[in-house]
Amino acid sequence: IERGSCSNSSDWKLKVSPEDGNLEVEFEVDQNVSGDRWRVKIRHDGDLAFRGTRTTRGVSGSFEVRIVENDMAGSDAFRARARNLSTDEVCVGSATF
C-alpha cells in the first residue's frame, strides 16, 4: 500500500495485492467533496490497464477503482493518475509488487 497527497488537498491510496494468481489493484482518492468527477488512468508496466471517469460519493467524498491484472514475471509496476475535471487537481501514485 502506497499513500500520498495530491496537488491540492486530496489524498490518494494505491494498493496492490495477490488474488487467485493475479494482482488486485485498488486506487482510491479522498477529497472530502461529494459529486466531483475525476478522469482516471492506471498503467501496469507502462501499458494502459484502466481508463475511465469516477465521481466522488458519500460523506468522505471519495472514489475507488478496482481492477485485476495478470501477475507478470518479476516485479509489477503500477502508476495511477487522476484529474479532477472541475478543479484540475491531480493525484499521481505508484506502487511496485
PDB file of C-alpha atoms in Angstrom:
ATOM      1  CA  ILE A   1       0.000   0.000   0.000  1.00  0.00           C
ATOM      2  CA  GLU A   2       1.318   3.407  -1.016  1.00  0.00           C
ATOM      3  CA  ARG A   3      -0.249   6.706   0.035  1.00  0.00           C
ATOM      4  CA  GLY A   4       0.287  10.346  -0.757  1.00  0.00           C
ATOM      5  CA  SER A   5      -1.083  13.830  -1.239  1.00  0.00           C
ATOM      6  CA  CYS A   6      -2.476  15.295  -4.432  1.00  0.00           C
ATOM      7  CA  SER A   7      -1.761  18.734  -5.904  1.00  0.00           C
ATOM      8  CA  ASN A   8      -4.414  20.378  -3.709  1.00  0.00           C
ATOM      9  CA  SER A   9      -5.934  18.970  -0.505  1.00  0.00           C
ATOM     10  CA  SER A  10      -6.967  15.454  -1.610  1.00  0.00           C
ATOM     11  CA  ASP A  11      -5.180  12.231  -0.699  1.00  0.00           C
ATOM     12  CA  TRP A  12      -4.626   9.034  -2.693  1.00  0.00           C
ATOM     13  CA  LYS A  13      -4.019   5.380  -1.832  1.00  0.00           C
ATOM     14  CA  LEU A  14      -2.768   2.677  -4.217  1.00  0.00           C
ATOM     15  CA  LYS A  15      -2.964  -0.918  -3.015  1.00  0.00           C
ATOM     16  CA  VAL A  16      -1.646  -3.980  -4.898  1.00  0.00           C
ATOM     17  CA  SER A  17      -2.254  -7.462  -3.510  1.00  0.00           C
ATOM     18  CA  PRO A  18      -2.302 -11.063  -4.777  1.00  0.00           C
ATOM     19  CA  GLU A  19      -5.661 -12.503  -5.854  1.00  0.00           C
ATOM     20  CA  ASP A  20      -6.005 -16.061  -7.225  1.00  0.00           C
ATOM     21  CA  GLY A  21      -2.721 -15.949  -9.154  1.00  0.00           C
ATOM     22  CA  ASN A  22      -3.366 -12.405 -10.377  1.00  0.00           C
ATOM     23  CA  LEU A  23      -2.948  -8.954  -8.821  1.00  0.00           C
ATOM     24  CA  GLU A  24      -5.778  -6.866  -7.412  1.00  0.00           C
ATOM     25  CA  VAL A  25      -5.142  -3.141  -7.835  1.00  0.00           C
ATOM     26  CA  GLU A  26      -7.178  -0.582  -5.883  1.00  0.00           C
ATOM     27  CA  PHE A  27      -6.761   3.156  -6.403  1.00  0.00           C
ATOM     28  CA  GLU A  28      -8.669   5.493  -4.100  1.00  0.00           C
ATOM     29  CA  VAL A  29      -8.888   9.279  -3.976  1.00  0.00           C
ATOM     30  CA  ASP A  30     -10.404  11.014  -0.946  1.00  0.00           C
ATOM     31  CA  GLN A  31     -11.196  14.695  -1.408  1.00  0.00           C
ATOM     32  CA  ASN A  32     -13.973  15.254   1.168  1.00  0.00           C
ATOM     33  CA  VAL A  33     -16.242  16.739  -1.524  1.00  0.00           C
ATOM     34  CA  SER A  34     -19.035  14.598  -2.936  1.00  0.00           C
ATOM     35  CA  GLY A  35     -20.149  14.900  -6.569  1.00  0.00           C
ATOM     36  CA  ASP A  36     -16.872  15.848  -8.313  1.00  0.00           C
ATOM     37  CA  ARG A  37     -15.911  13.948 -11.464  1.00  0.00           C
ATOM     38  CA  TRP A  38     -12.363  12.652 -11.943  1.00  0.00           C
ATOM     39  CA  ARG A  39     -10.666  11.228 -15.051  1.00  0.00           C
ATOM     40  CA  VAL A  40      -8.595   8.190 -14.021  1.00  0.00           C
ATOM     41  CA  LYS A  41      -5.828   6.153 -15.689  1.00  0.00           C
ATOM     42  CA  ILE A  42      -3.940   3.176 -14.305  1.00  0.00           C
ATOM     43  CA  ARG A  43      -0.853   1.789 -16.032  1.00  0.00           C
ATOM     44  CA  HIS A  44       0.702  -1.644 -15.472  1.00  0.00           C
ATOM     45  CA  ASP A  45       4.371  -1.809 -16.500  1.00  0.00           C
ATOM     46  CA  GLY A  46       3.712   1.203 -18.737  1.00  0.00           C
ATOM     47  CA  ASP A  47       0.697  -0.301 -20.534  1.00  0.00           C
ATOM     48  CA  LEU A  48      -2.752   1.234 -20.062  1.00  0.00           C
ATOM     49  CA  ALA A  49      -4.770  -1.079 -17.775  1.00  0.00           C
ATOM     50  CA  PHE A  50      -7.703   1.234 -16.983  1.00  0.00           C
ATOM     51  CA  ARG A  51      -9.131   4.488 -18.281  1.00  0.00           C
ATOM     52  CA  GLY A  52     -12.408   5.953 -17.102  1.00  0.00           C
ATOM     53  CA  THR A  53     -14.262   8.574 -15.108  1.00  0.00           C
ATOM     54  CA  ARG A  54     -15.326   8.307 -11.482  1.00  0.00           C
ATOM     55  CA  THR A  55     -17.456  10.573  -9.282  1.00  0.00           C
ATOM     56  CA  THR A  56     -16.743  11.163  -5.607  1.00  0.00           C
ATOM     57  CA  ARG A  57     -19.535   9.912  -3.371  1.00  0.00           C
ATOM     58  CA  GLY A  58     -20.661   9.689   0.232  1.00  0.00           C
ATOM     59  CA  VAL A  59     -19.685  11.653   3.293  1.00  0.00           C
ATOM     60  CA  SER A  60     -15.981  11.019   2.630  1.00  0.00           C
ATOM     61  CA  GLY A  61     -16.209  12.415  -0.923  1.00  0.00           C
ATOM     62  CA  SER A  62     -14.095   9.597  -2.303  1.00  0.00           C
ATOM     63  CA  PHE A  63     -13.988   7.176  -5.217  1.00  0.00           C
ATOM     64  CA  GLU A  64     -12.232   3.876  -5.809  1.00  0.00           C
ATOM     65  CA  VAL A  65     -11.180   1.969  -8.913  1.00  0.00           C
ATOM     66  CA  ARG A  66     -10.578  -1.771  -8.556  1.00  0.00           C
ATOM     67  CA  ILE A  67      -9.064  -3.870 -11.348  1.00  0.00           C
ATOM     68  CA  VAL A  68      -7.479  -7.324 -11.560  1.00  0.00           C
ATOM     69  CA  GLU A  69      -4.310  -7.678 -13.641  1.00  0.00           C
ATOM     70  CA  ASN A  70      -2.096 -10.595 -14.650  1.00  0.00           C
ATOM     71  CA  ASP A  71       0.858 -11.167 -12.332  1.00  0.00           C
ATOM     72  CA  MET A  72       3.820 -10.826 -14.716  1.00  0.00           C
ATOM     73  CA  ALA A  73       7.233 -12.382 -14.147  1.00  0.00           C
ATOM     74  CA  GLY A  74       9.386 -10.269 -11.838  1.00  0.00           C
ATOM     75  CA  SER A  75       8.207  -7.002 -10.342  1.00  0.00           C
ATOM     76  CA  ASP A  76       4.945  -5.410 -11.469  1.00  0.00           C
ATOM     77  CA  ALA A  77       4.920  -1.599 -11.500  1.00  0.00           C
ATOM     78  CA  PHE A  78       1.644   0.310 -11.313  1.00  0.00           C
ATOM     79  CA  ARG A  79       1.107   4.036 -11.824  1.00  0.00           C
ATOM     80  CA  ALA A  80      -2.244   5.692 -11.211  1.00  0.00           C
ATOM     81  CA  ARG A  81      -3.242   9.218 -12.179  1.00  0.00           C
ATOM     82  CA  ALA A  82      -6.487  11.087 -11.560  1.00  0.00           C
ATOM     83  CA  ARG A  83      -7.503  14.615 -12.565  1.00  0.00           C
ATOM     84  CA  ASN A  84     -10.470  16.469 -11.120  1.00  0.00           C
ATOM     85  CA  LEU A  85     -12.480  17.706 -14.114  1.00  0.00           C
ATOM     86  CA  SER A  86     -13.728  20.848 -12.320  1.00  0.00           C
ATOM     87  CA  THR A  87     -10.691  21.953 -10.283  1.00  0.00           C
ATOM     88  CA  ASP A  88      -7.800  20.404 -12.295  1.00  0.00           C
ATOM     89  CA  GLU A  89      -6.349  18.932  -9.094  1.00  0.00           C
ATOM     90  CA  VAL A  90      -4.071  16.000  -9.957  1.00  0.00           C
ATOM     91  CA  CYS A  91      -3.249  12.861  -7.977  1.00  0.00           C
ATOM     92  CA  VAL A  92      -0.364  10.616  -9.056  1.00  0.00           C
ATOM     93  CA  GLY A  93       0.675   7.465  -7.246  1.00  0.00           C
ATOM     94  CA  SER A  94       2.830   4.441  -7.922  1.00  0.00           C
ATOM     95  CA  ALA A  95       3.405   1.053  -6.339  1.00  0.00           C
ATOM     96  CA  THR A  96       5.509  -1.987  -7.211  1.00  0.00           C
ATOM     97  CA  PHE A  97       4.628  -5.531  -6.251  1.00  0.00           C
TER      98      PHE A  97
END
